[in-house]
Amino acid sequence: MEPRAFIKVSIGALGLRIPVALKASRTGVHAASSPCFCEISLPNSPVQMVPVTLLSSTTLDAASRTTAASFYLDEPALQKLLTQSCCGASSPPCLKIVVCCGRQRSSCGLRKGKKLGSFKIPVGIEWTERKSVLLHNGWVSIGRDKGDGVSSPGAELHATIKVESDPRYVFQFDGEPAWNPQVVQVQGSMRQPIFSCTFSRDRNSRTRWGLMDGGSSTGWYASGDGNGSKNKDERKGWLAMIHDLSGSPLAMASMITPFVTSAGSNLVSRSNPGAWLILRPEPSAIDSWRPWGKLEAWRERGQDATHFKFSLNQEESSGVSSDLLVAETVLNARKGGEFSIDTGKLRLRPEGSSPTSPVHSPKSSGEFSFTNLLPRVGGFVMKCNVKGGKNKSKPMVEVATRHVTCVEDAAVFMALAAAVDLSVDACQPFSRKVNRSSPSASS
């Protein structure tokens, strides 16, 4: 499999210093009471707003050294920026950091708070180098206070900005996952078949594929009310299998919790979400599978959106398994959207813990270990784009090459993408039929 070239532009180690005189007379900023934030932008990419720590010295604390924002560009997007830069445009494209004090409300110039200054780095040819390039590291003055008619030192921003190669494998389902499509790898104009996806609502799927259910299938058919009763307002038993071209199964997405309506509603609610188990074959046993992750999906009342939460199954050294939350995404139920796993945008934490609780790695290097589930973590992992409503969906999937050591690694991400796409259908209001899927997928 040939990867496609991408670059990652990362901004981290953010810190802010404000001279005492300026702090007292012009902004009223005090480290203990006034928050500060950065509005970080790159042309043709969404604006990212992140907090920045107000410092009283030149020393950055550990929290300030983390990556605050990242942008990813493929070759066409980068070449477009470089073309604009070299064609004498009045405002050549730049990476721009605007620093403000006060509470952040929105982006696109509608921020609430006092602007302290800004810092720009133009897009240059060094961005095309297939290696890590440090664009900036250190303190820089971002403005001068001239309110008295006398110039005085303004605020100073610390930032580390670098560009590095971040290649990806790009795949696409050539049809809706419920219609048993092939999955092709996309490389420029080339489209090479890699996998096939088969979908079913076979009630015996768990038994046929050797999944453990404690000797009872009651939980498989339960309507969510805890008594195992059958409910017509449920979508259950869906199964998506990913095979190689010879027909050997490589990964699967198995619906382990039915998608059922909540009391007084025709929607799948947050209090009782539907869930998929993403599995991959156990290498040491035939027809045996091990859990890789769990995907939950639901709809909030009054919102035209599908909510997703994805957790990895992590086995501790003691042999006890736990869930590690790595992605939370909201997609427009009508228009669709992007489900992504990017560890730079979500602090990894055990399922059920506070979002501010760090997860300590067993590795001395400080990197997280997924015990062979994902070999390494650091920024972008995967994303898939799906359609919503009645639109025909052919999910496009991108996976960072560092997370793919063999074809089986890629297959498990295809199973996750299929589960995301099918969940958009499963979360549709039960007052309407599932129209995007094949007849076998209807509720």
CSV table of C-alpha atoms in Angstrom, one decimal:
chain,number,residue,atom,x,y,z
A,1,MET,CA,0.0,0.0,0.0
A,2,GLU,CA,1.4,3.4,-1.0
A,3,PRO,CA,0.7,6.3,1.3
A,4,ARG,CA,-0.3,9.8,0.3
A,5,ALA,CA,1.8,12.8,1.4
A,6,PHE,CA,0.5,15.0,4.1
A,7,ILE,CA,2.1,17.6,6.4
A,8,LYS,CA,1.3,18.5,10.0
A,9,VAL,CA,1.7,22.1,11.2
A,10,SER,CA,1.8,22.0,15.0
A,11,ILE,CA,1.7,24.9,17.4
A,12,GLY,CA,2.6,24.3,21.0
A,13,ALA,CA,4.5,25.4,24.1
A,14,LEU,CA,2.2,28.5,24.3
A,15,GLY,CA,2.8,31.0,27.0
A,16,LEU,CA,2.1,34.7,27.5
A,17,ARG,CA,4.0,37.5,29.4
A,18,ILE,CA,2.6,41.0,30.0
A,19,PRO,CA,4.7,43.7,31.5
A,20,VAL,CA,3.5,44.9,34.9
A,21,ALA,CA,2.9,48.5,33.8
A,22,LEU,CA,0.9,47.3,30.8
A,23,LYS,CA,-1.0,44.9,33.0
A,24,ALA,CA,-2.1,47.5,35.5
A,25,SER,CA,-2.8,50.4,33.2
A,26,ARG,CA,-4.1,49.1,29.9
A,27,THR,CA,-5.6,45.6,30.1
A,28,GLY,CA,-6.5,45.0,33.7
A,29,VAL,CA,-5.1,41.5,33.2
A,30,HIS,CA,-4.3,39.6,36.3
A,31,ALA,CA,-3.0,36.0,36.2
A,32,ALA,CA,-5.4,34.8,38.8
A,33,SER,CA,-8.6,36.2,37.3
A,34,SER,CA,-8.4,37.0,33.6
A,35,PRO,CA,-8.2,34.2,31.0
A,36,CYS,CA,-6.3,34.6,27.8
A,37,PHE,CA,-6.6,32.7,24.6
A,38,CYS,CA,-5.2,32.4,21.1
A,39,GLU,CA,-7.1,32.4,17.8
A,40,ILE,CA,-4.9,30.3,15.5
A,41,SER,CA,-5.7,30.3,11.7
A,42,LEU,CA,-4.4,29.1,8.4
A,43,PRO,CA,-6.0,29.9,5.1
A,44,ASN,CA,-8.7,27.4,3.9
A,45,SER,CA,-8.7,25.7,7.4
A,46,PRO,CA,-11.0,26.1,10.3
A,47,VAL,CA,-9.9,28.6,13.0
A,48,GLN,CA,-8.8,27.0,16.2
A,49,MET,CA,-9.2,28.8,19.6
A,50,VAL,CA,-7.1,27.6,22.5
A,51,PRO,CA,-6.3,28.9,26.0
A,52,VAL,CA,-2.8,30.3,26.7
A,53,THR,CA,-1.2,30.4,30.1
A,54,LEU,CA,-0.3,33.8,31.6
A,55,LEU,CA,3.2,33.6,33.0
A,56,SER,CA,5.1,35.7,35.5
A,57,SER,CA,8.5,34.5,34.4
A,58,THR,CA,10.3,33.1,31.4
A,59,THR,CA,9.8,29.5,32.5
A,60,LEU,CA,7.1,27.4,30.9
A,61,ASP,CA,5.2,24.9,33.1
A,62,ALA,CA,4.6,21.3,31.9
A,63,ALA,CA,1.1,22.0,30.7
A,64,SER,CA,2.2,24.8,28.5
A,65,ARG,CA,4.6,22.5,26.6
A,66,THR,CA,1.9,20.4,25.0
A,67,THR,CA,0.7,20.8,21.4
A,68,ALA,CA,-2.2,23.3,21.4
A,69,ALA,CA,-3.3,23.2,17.8
A,70,SER,CA,-2.5,21.3,14.6
A,71,PHE,CA,-3.3,21.8,10.9
A,72,TYR,CA,-3.0,19.0,8.3
A,73,LEU,CA,-2.4,19.6,4.6
A,74,ASP,CA,-2.1,17.3,1.6
A,75,GLU,CA,0.0,18.2,-1.4
A,76,PRO,CA,-2.7,19.9,-3.4
A,77,ALA,CA,-3.7,22.1,-0.4
A,78,LEU,CA,-0.1,23.0,0.3
A,79,GLN,CA,0.6,23.8,-3.4
A,80,LYS,CA,-2.4,26.1,-3.5
A,81,LEU,CA,-1.0,28.1,-0.5
A,82,LEU,CA,2.5,28.2,-2.1
A,83,THR,CA,1.0,29.4,-5.4
A,84,GLN,CA,-0.8,32.3,-3.6
A,85,SER,CA,2.4,33.1,-1.7
A,86,CYS,CA,4.6,33.4,-4.8
A,87,CYS,CA,2.2,35.3,-7.0
A,88,GLY,CA,2.6,38.6,-5.4
A,89,ALA,CA,-0.7,38.6,-3.5
A,90,SER,CA,-1.3,41.7,-1.4
A,91,SER,CA,-1.7,39.4,1.7
A,92,PRO,CA,0.4,36.3,1.2
A,93,PRO,CA,-0.9,33.3,3.2
A,94,CYS,CA,0.3,33.0,6.7
A,95,LEU,CA,-0.1,31.0,9.8
A,96,LYS,CA,-1.5,33.6,12.2
A,97,ILE,CA,-1.8,33.6,16.0
A,98,VAL,CA,-4.0,36.4,17.5
A,99,VAL,CA,-3.7,36.7,21.3
A,100,CYS,CA,-6.6,38.1,23.4
A,101,CYS,CA,-7.5,38.5,27.0
A,102,GLY,CA,-11.1,37.9,28.2
A,103,ARG,CA,-13.4,35.0,27.6
A,104,GLN,CA,-13.5,33.4,24.2
A,105,ARG,CA,-16.9,33.4,22.5
A,106,SER,CA,-16.4,32.6,18.9
A,107,SER,CA,-14.0,32.8,16.0
A,108,CYS,CA,-14.0,34.6,12.6
A,109,GLY,CA,-13.5,38.1,14.1
A,110,LEU,CA,-16.4,37.8,16.6
A,111,ARG,CA,-14.2,37.2,19.6
A,112,LYS,CA,-15.1,38.7,22.9
A,113,GLY,CA,-12.1,40.3,24.6
A,114,LYS,CA,-9.2,42.7,24.2
A,115,LYS,CA,-6.7,41.9,21.4
A,116,LEU,CA,-3.2,42.0,22.8
A,117,GLY,CA,-1.4,41.4,19.5
A,118,SER,CA,-0.6,38.9,16.8
A,119,PHE,CA,2.2,36.9,15.3
A,120,LYS,CA,2.5,35.6,11.7
A,121,ILE,CA,4.6,33.1,9.9
A,122,PRO,CA,4.3,33.1,6.1
A,123,VAL,CA,3.8,29.8,4.2
A,124,GLY,CA,7.2,29.0,2.6
A,125,ILE,CA,8.9,26.5,0.4
A,126,GLU,CA,10.4,24.9,3.5
A,127,TRP,CA,7.0,23.5,4.3
A,128,THR,CA,7.4,21.1,1.4
A,129,GLU,CA,10.5,19.3,2.8
A,130,ARG,CA,9.8,15.7,3.8
A,131,LYS,CA,11.3,16.2,7.3
A,132,SER,CA,10.7,18.0,10.5
A,133,VAL,CA,11.4,21.8,10.1
A,134,LEU,CA,11.3,24.1,13.2
A,135,LEU,CA,9.7,27.4,12.0
A,136,HIS,CA,9.8,29.2,15.4
A,137,ASN,CA,10.8,28.5,19.0
A,138,GLY,CA,10.9,31.1,21.7
A,139,TRP,CA,9.5,34.4,22.8
A,140,VAL,CA,8.3,37.1,20.4
A,141,SER,CA,6.8,40.6,21.0
A,142,ILE,CA,3.3,40.7,19.7
A,143,GLY,CA,2.4,44.4,20.1
A,144,ARG,CA,3.3,47.7,21.7
A,145,ASP,CA,1.1,49.8,23.9
A,146,LYS,CA,0.9,53.4,22.6
A,147,GLY,CA,-2.1,54.6,24.7
A,148,ASP,CA,0.0,57.3,26.4
A,149,GLY,CA,1.6,58.5,23.2
A,150,VAL,CA,4.8,56.8,24.4
A,151,SER,CA,5.8,53.4,23.2
A,152,SER,CA,6.4,50.7,25.8
A,153,PRO,CA,7.0,47.0,25.6
A,154,GLY,CA,3.9,45.0,24.7
A,155,ALA,CA,2.9,41.5,25.5
A,156,GLU,CA,5.2,38.6,24.6
A,157,LEU,CA,4.2,35.2,23.3
A,158,HIS,CA,6.1,32.0,23.5
A,159,ALA,CA,5.4,29.4,20.9
A,160,THR,CA,7.0,26.4,19.2
A,161,ILE,CA,5.9,26.0,15.6
A,162,LYS,CA,7.0,23.2,13.4
A,163,VAL,CA,6.2,21.4,10.1
A,164,GLU,CA,6.7,17.7,9.7
A,165,SER,CA,5.7,14.9,7.3
A,166,ASP,CA,2.6,13.0,8.4
A,167,PRO,CA,1.7,10.6,5.5
A,168,ARG,CA,-1.6,8.8,5.4
A,169,TYR,CA,-3.3,5.9,3.7
A,170,VAL,CA,-6.5,6.9,2.0
A,171,PHE,CA,-9.4,4.5,1.4
A,172,GLN,CA,-13.0,4.8,0.2
A,173,PHE,CA,-16.0,2.5,0.3
A,174,ASP,CA,-17.2,2.2,-3.3
A,175,GLY,CA,-20.8,2.0,-2.0
A,176,GLU,CA,-22.8,2.2,1.2
A,177,PRO,CA,-21.5,-0.2,3.9
A,178,ALA,CA,-24.9,-1.8,4.0
A,179,TRP,CA,-24.7,-2.8,0.3
A,180,ASN,CA,-21.6,-5.0,0.7
A,181,PRO,CA,-19.2,-2.7,-1.1
A,182,GLN,CA,-15.5,-3.1,-1.9
A,183,VAL,CA,-13.0,-0.8,-0.2
A,184,VAL,CA,-10.4,0.8,-2.4
A,185,GLN,CA,-7.2,2.6,-1.7
A,186,VAL,CA,-7.0,6.0,-3.3
A,187,GLN,CA,-3.7,7.3,-4.6
A,188,GLY,CA,-4.1,10.2,-7.0
A,189,SER,CA,-6.3,8.9,-9.9
A,190,MET,CA,-5.5,5.3,-9.0
A,191,ARG,CA,-8.1,3.3,-7.1
A,192,GLN,CA,-7.0,-0.2,-6.0
A,193,PRO,CA,-9.3,-2.7,-4.4
A,194,ILE,CA,-8.0,-3.7,-0.9
A,195,PHE,CA,-10.9,-5.0,1.1
A,196,SER,CA,-14.6,-6.0,0.9
A,197,CYS,CA,-17.3,-5.2,3.4
A,198,THR,CA,-20.2,-7.5,4.1
A,199,PHE,CA,-23.3,-6.4,6.1
A,200,SER,CA,-25.9,-8.6,7.7
A,201,ARG,CA,-28.6,-8.7,10.4
A,202,ASP,CA,-28.0,-12.4,11.2
A,203,ARG,CA,-29.2,-13.1,14.7
A,204,ASN,CA,-26.7,-15.9,14.9
A,205,SER,CA,-23.8,-13.8,14.0
A,206,ARG,CA,-22.3,-13.8,17.4
A,207,THR,CA,-22.3,-17.6,17.7
A,208,ARG,CA,-21.1,-18.1,14.1
A,209,TRP,CA,-18.1,-15.9,14.6
A,210,GLY,CA,-17.2,-17.3,18.0
A,211,LEU,CA,-18.0,-14.2,20.1
A,212,MET,CA,-18.4,-14.7,23.8
A,213,ASP,CA,-21.8,-13.9,25.3
A,214,GLY,CA,-21.7,-15.9,28.5
A,215,GLY,CA,-23.8,-18.7,27.1
A,216,SER,CA,-26.9,-16.6,26.6
A,217,SER,CA,-28.0,-14.4,23.7
A,218,THR,CA,-30.5,-12.4,25.9
A,219,GLY,CA,-28.2,-9.4,26.0
A,220,TRP,CA,-27.9,-9.4,22.2
A,221,TYR,CA,-31.7,-8.9,21.7
A,222,ALA,CA,-32.4,-6.8,24.8
A,223,SER,CA,-34.4,-3.6,24.2
A,224,GLY,CA,-32.4,-1.7,26.8
A,225,ASP,CA,-35.0,-2.0,29.6
A,226,GLY,CA,-33.0,-4.6,31.5
A,227,ASN,CA,-35.5,-7.4,31.2
A,228,GLY,CA,-34.7,-8.8,27.8
A,229,SER,CA,-38.1,-8.1,26.4
A,230,LYS,CA,-38.5,-7.6,22.7
A,231,ASN,CA,-39.3,-4.1,21.4
A,232,LYS,CA,-40.3,-3.2,17.9
A,233,ASP,CA,-38.7,0.2,18.3
A,234,GLU,CA,-35.2,-1.2,18.1
A,235,ARG,CA,-32.5,-1.7,15.6
A,236,LYS,CA,-30.4,-4.7,16.6
A,237,GLY,CA,-28.1,-7.4,15.4
A,238,TRP,CA,-26.3,-5.5,12.7
A,239,LEU,CA,-22.9,-6.8,11.7
A,240,ALA,CA,-20.2,-5.4,9.3
A,241,MET,CA,-17.3,-7.7,8.3
A,242,ILE,CA,-14.1,-6.5,6.6
A,243,HIS,CA,-12.5,-9.2,4.4
A,244,ASP,CA,-9.3,-9.3,2.3
A,245,LEU,CA,-9.8,-9.9,-1.4
A,246,SER,CA,-9.4,-13.7,-0.8
A,247,GLY,CA,-12.4,-13.6,1.5
A,248,SER,CA,-10.6,-14.0,4.8
A,249,PRO,CA,-12.1,-11.9,7.7
A,250,LEU,CA,-9.8,-9.3,9.0
A,251,ALA,CA,-12.0,-7.1,11.3
A,252,MET,CA,-15.7,-6.7,12.3
A,253,ALA,CA,-18.1,-4.2,13.8
A,254,SER,CA,-20.7,-6.0,15.8
A,255,MET,CA,-23.7,-4.2,17.3
A,256,ILE,CA,-23.6,-5.2,21.0
A,257,THR,CA,-26.2,-2.8,22.3
A,258,PRO,CA,-29.4,-2.3,20.3
A,259,PHE,CA,-30.4,1.2,19.1
A,260,VAL,CA,-33.7,1.7,21.0
A,261,THR,CA,-36.0,4.6,21.7
A,262,SER,CA,-36.0,6.3,25.1
A,263,ALA,CA,-39.1,6.7,27.1
A,264,GLY,CA,-41.5,9.4,25.6
A,265,SER,CA,-39.3,9.8,22.5
A,266,ASN,CA,-38.6,8.2,19.1
A,267,LEU,CA,-34.9,8.8,19.4
A,268,VAL,CA,-31.9,6.9,20.7
A,269,SER,CA,-30.9,8.9,23.8
A,270,ARG,CA,-27.6,9.6,25.5
A,271,SER,CA,-28.8,7.8,28.6
A,272,ASN,CA,-29.1,4.5,26.6
A,273,PRO,CA,-26.9,4.8,23.5
A,274,GLY,CA,-26.5,2.1,20.9
A,275,ALA,CA,-23.1,0.5,20.8
A,276,TRP,CA,-20.8,-1.4,18.5
A,277,LEU,CA,-17.8,-3.6,19.5
A,278,ILE,CA,-15.0,-3.3,17.0
A,279,LEU,CA,-13.1,-6.6,16.9
A,280,ARG,CA,-10.0,-8.1,15.2
A,281,PRO,CA,-9.0,-11.8,15.0
A,282,GLU,CA,-7.1,-13.4,17.8
A,283,PRO,CA,-3.8,-14.4,16.1
A,284,SER,CA,-3.3,-17.4,18.3
A,285,ALA,CA,-6.7,-19.0,17.8
A,286,ILE,CA,-9.0,-19.9,14.8
A,287,ASP,CA,-12.4,-18.3,14.7
A,288,SER,CA,-11.6,-16.3,17.9
A,289,TRP,CA,-11.9,-12.5,18.1
A,290,ARG,CA,-10.6,-10.0,20.6
A,291,PRO,CA,-12.1,-6.5,21.3
A,292,TRP,CA,-10.3,-3.5,19.9
A,293,GLY,CA,-12.7,-0.7,20.7
A,294,LYS,CA,-16.3,0.3,21.4
A,295,LEU,CA,-18.3,2.9,19.5
A,296,GLU,CA,-21.4,4.5,21.1
A,297,ALA,CA,-23.9,6.6,19.2
A,298,TRP,CA,-27.1,8.6,20.1
A,299,ARG,CA,-29.3,11.6,19.2
A,300,GLU,CA,-30.0,14.5,21.6
A,301,ARG,CA,-33.6,15.7,21.7
A,302,GLY,CA,-34.1,18.9,19.8
A,303,GLN,CA,-30.8,18.5,17.9
A,304,ASP,CA,-30.4,17.4,14.3
A,305,ALA,CA,-27.1,15.7,15.2
A,306,THR,CA,-25.6,12.3,15.8
A,307,HIS,CA,-23.2,12.0,18.8
A,308,PHE,CA,-20.4,9.5,18.9
A,309,LYS,CA,-18.0,8.4,21.6
A,310,PHE,CA,-15.2,5.9,20.8
A,311,SER,CA,-13.1,4.1,23.4
A,312,LEU,CA,-10.2,1.7,22.9
A,313,ASN,CA,-10.0,-1.5,24.9
A,314,GLN,CA,-6.8,-1.4,26.9
A,315,GLU,CA,-5.5,-4.5,28.7
A,316,GLU,CA,-3.6,-3.7,31.9
A,317,SER,CA,-0.5,-5.7,33.0
A,318,SER,CA,-2.8,-7.4,35.6
A,319,GLY,CA,-4.9,-8.8,32.7
A,320,VAL,CA,-7.9,-6.6,33.5
A,321,SER,CA,-9.3,-4.7,30.6
A,322,SER,CA,-10.5,-1.0,30.7
A,323,ASP,CA,-11.8,1.5,28.2
A,324,LEU,CA,-9.7,4.5,27.2
A,325,LEU,CA,-11.8,7.3,25.7
A,326,VAL,CA,-10.0,8.7,22.6
A,327,ALA,CA,-12.7,10.4,20.5
A,328,GLU,CA,-16.0,12.4,20.9
A,329,THR,CA,-17.6,13.7,17.8
A,330,VAL,CA,-20.9,15.3,16.7
A,331,LEU,CA,-22.1,15.0,13.1
A,332,ASN,CA,-24.9,16.8,11.4
A,333,ALA,CA,-27.6,14.1,11.0
A,334,ARG,CA,-28.8,15.6,7.7
A,335,LYS,CA,-25.6,16.7,6.0
A,336,GLY,CA,-23.1,14.2,7.6
A,337,GLY,CA,-19.6,15.2,8.6
A,338,GLU,CA,-16.3,14.0,9.9
A,339,PHE,CA,-15.6,11.5,12.6
A,340,SER,CA,-12.0,11.7,13.7
A,341,ILE,CA,-9.5,10.4,16.2
A,342,ASP,CA,-6.8,13.0,17.0
A,343,THR,CA,-5.0,12.6,20.3
A,344,GLY,CA,-3.8,16.2,20.1
A,345,LYS,CA,-7.3,17.4,20.4
A,346,LEU,CA,-8.6,15.2,23.2
A,347,ARG,CA,-6.8,14.4,26.4
A,348,LEU,CA,-6.8,10.6,26.8
A,349,ARG,CA,-8.6,9.4,29.9
A,350,PRO,CA,-10.2,6.3,31.3
A,351,GLU,CA,-13.9,5.9,30.6
A,352,GLY,CA,-16.0,7.6,33.2
A,353,SER,CA,-13.2,9.8,34.7
A,354,SER,CA,-13.0,13.5,34.7
A,355,PRO,CA,-11.9,15.2,31.5
A,356,THR,CA,-9.0,16.8,33.4
A,357,SER,CA,-7.6,13.5,34.7
A,358,PRO,CA,-4.4,12.6,33.0
A,359,VAL,CA,-3.6,9.0,32.0
A,360,HIS,CA,-0.1,8.0,33.0
A,361,SER,CA,1.7,5.9,30.5
A,362,PRO,CA,3.6,2.7,31.4
A,363,LYS,CA,6.3,3.8,29.0
A,364,SER,CA,9.2,5.8,30.5
A,365,SER,CA,9.3,8.0,27.4
A,366,GLY,CA,5.9,9.5,28.4
A,367,GLU,CA,4.1,8.2,25.3
A,368,PHE,CA,0.9,6.3,25.7
A,369,SER,CA,0.8,2.6,25.1
A,370,PHE,CA,-2.2,0.9,23.6
A,371,THR,CA,-0.8,-2.6,24.3
A,372,ASN,CA,-0.6,-3.5,20.5
A,373,LEU,CA,-4.0,-1.9,19.8
A,374,LEU,CA,-2.4,1.2,18.3
A,375,PRO,CA,1.4,1.0,18.2
A,376,ARG,CA,1.9,4.6,18.9
A,377,VAL,CA,0.0,7.8,19.6
A,378,GLY,CA,0.8,11.4,18.7
A,379,GLY,CA,-1.7,13.7,16.9
A,380,PHE,CA,-3.8,12.4,14.0
A,381,VAL,CA,-4.9,8.8,14.0
A,382,MET,CA,-7.8,8.5,11.6
A,383,LYS,CA,-10.8,10.2,10.2
A,384,CYS,CA,-13.8,9.2,8.0
A,385,ASN,CA,-16.3,11.4,6.2
A,386,VAL,CA,-19.9,10.2,6.0
A,387,LYS,CA,-23.1,11.5,4.5
A,388,GLY,CA,-26.3,12.1,6.5
A,389,GLY,CA,-30.0,11.8,6.0
A,390,LYS,CA,-31.1,10.2,2.7
A,391,ASN,CA,-27.8,10.9,0.9
A,392,LYS,CA,-25.9,8.0,-0.5
A,393,SER,CA,-22.8,7.6,1.6
A,394,LYS,CA,-19.4,6.2,0.4
A,395,PRO,CA,-17.2,6.8,3.4
A,396,MET,CA,-13.8,8.2,2.8
A,397,VAL,CA,-11.2,7.0,5.4
A,398,GLU,CA,-7.7,8.4,6.2
A,399,VAL,CA,-5.3,6.6,8.5
A,400,ALA,CA,-1.9,7.8,9.7
A,401,THR,CA,0.7,5.4,8.3
A,402,ARG,CA,2.4,5.1,11.7
A,403,HIS,CA,-0.7,3.2,13.0
A,404,VAL,CA,-0.6,0.7,10.1
A,405,THR,CA,2.1,-2.0,10.3
A,406,CYS,CA,0.1,-4.6,8.3
A,407,VAL,CA,-3.1,-4.8,6.2
A,408,GLU,CA,-5.0,-6.1,9.3
A,409,ASP,CA,-4.3,-2.8,11.1
A,410,ALA,CA,-5.9,-0.9,8.2
A,411,ALA,CA,-8.9,-3.3,8.2
A,412,VAL,CA,-9.9,-2.5,11.8
A,413,PHE,CA,-10.2,1.2,10.9
A,414,MET,CA,-12.5,0.2,8.0
A,415,ALA,CA,-14.7,-1.7,10.4
A,416,LEU,CA,-14.9,1.4,12.7
A,417,ALA,CA,-15.8,3.6,9.7
A,418,ALA,CA,-18.5,1.2,8.7
A,419,ALA,CA,-19.9,1.3,12.2
A,420,VAL,CA,-19.9,5.2,12.2
A,421,ASP,CA,-21.8,5.3,8.8
A,422,LEU,CA,-24.3,2.6,9.9
A,423,SER,CA,-24.9,4.5,13.2
A,424,VAL,CA,-26.1,7.5,11.3
A,425,ASP,CA,-28.9,5.3,10.0
A,426,ALA,CA,-29.5,3.5,13.3
A,427,CYS,CA,-29.9,6.8,15.1
A,428,GLN,CA,-32.5,8.2,12.7
A,429,PRO,CA,-35.9,8.9,14.4
A,430,PHE,CA,-38.0,5.7,14.6
A,431,SER,CA,-40.9,7.6,13.0
A,432,ARG,CA,-39.1,7.2,9.7
A,433,LYS,CA,-37.6,4.2,7.9
A,434,VAL,CA,-33.9,3.8,7.3
A,435,ASN,CA,-33.7,4.7,3.6
A,436,ARG,CA,-30.0,4.8,2.9
A,437,SER,CA,-29.4,1.2,3.7
A,438,SER,CA,-30.3,-2.0,1.9
A,439,PRO,CA,-33.6,-3.7,2.7
A,440,SER,CA,-31.9,-6.0,5.1
A,441,ALA,CA,-30.8,-3.0,7.2
A,442,SER,CA,-34.3,-1.6,7.7
A,443,SER,CA,-35.6,-1.5,11.2
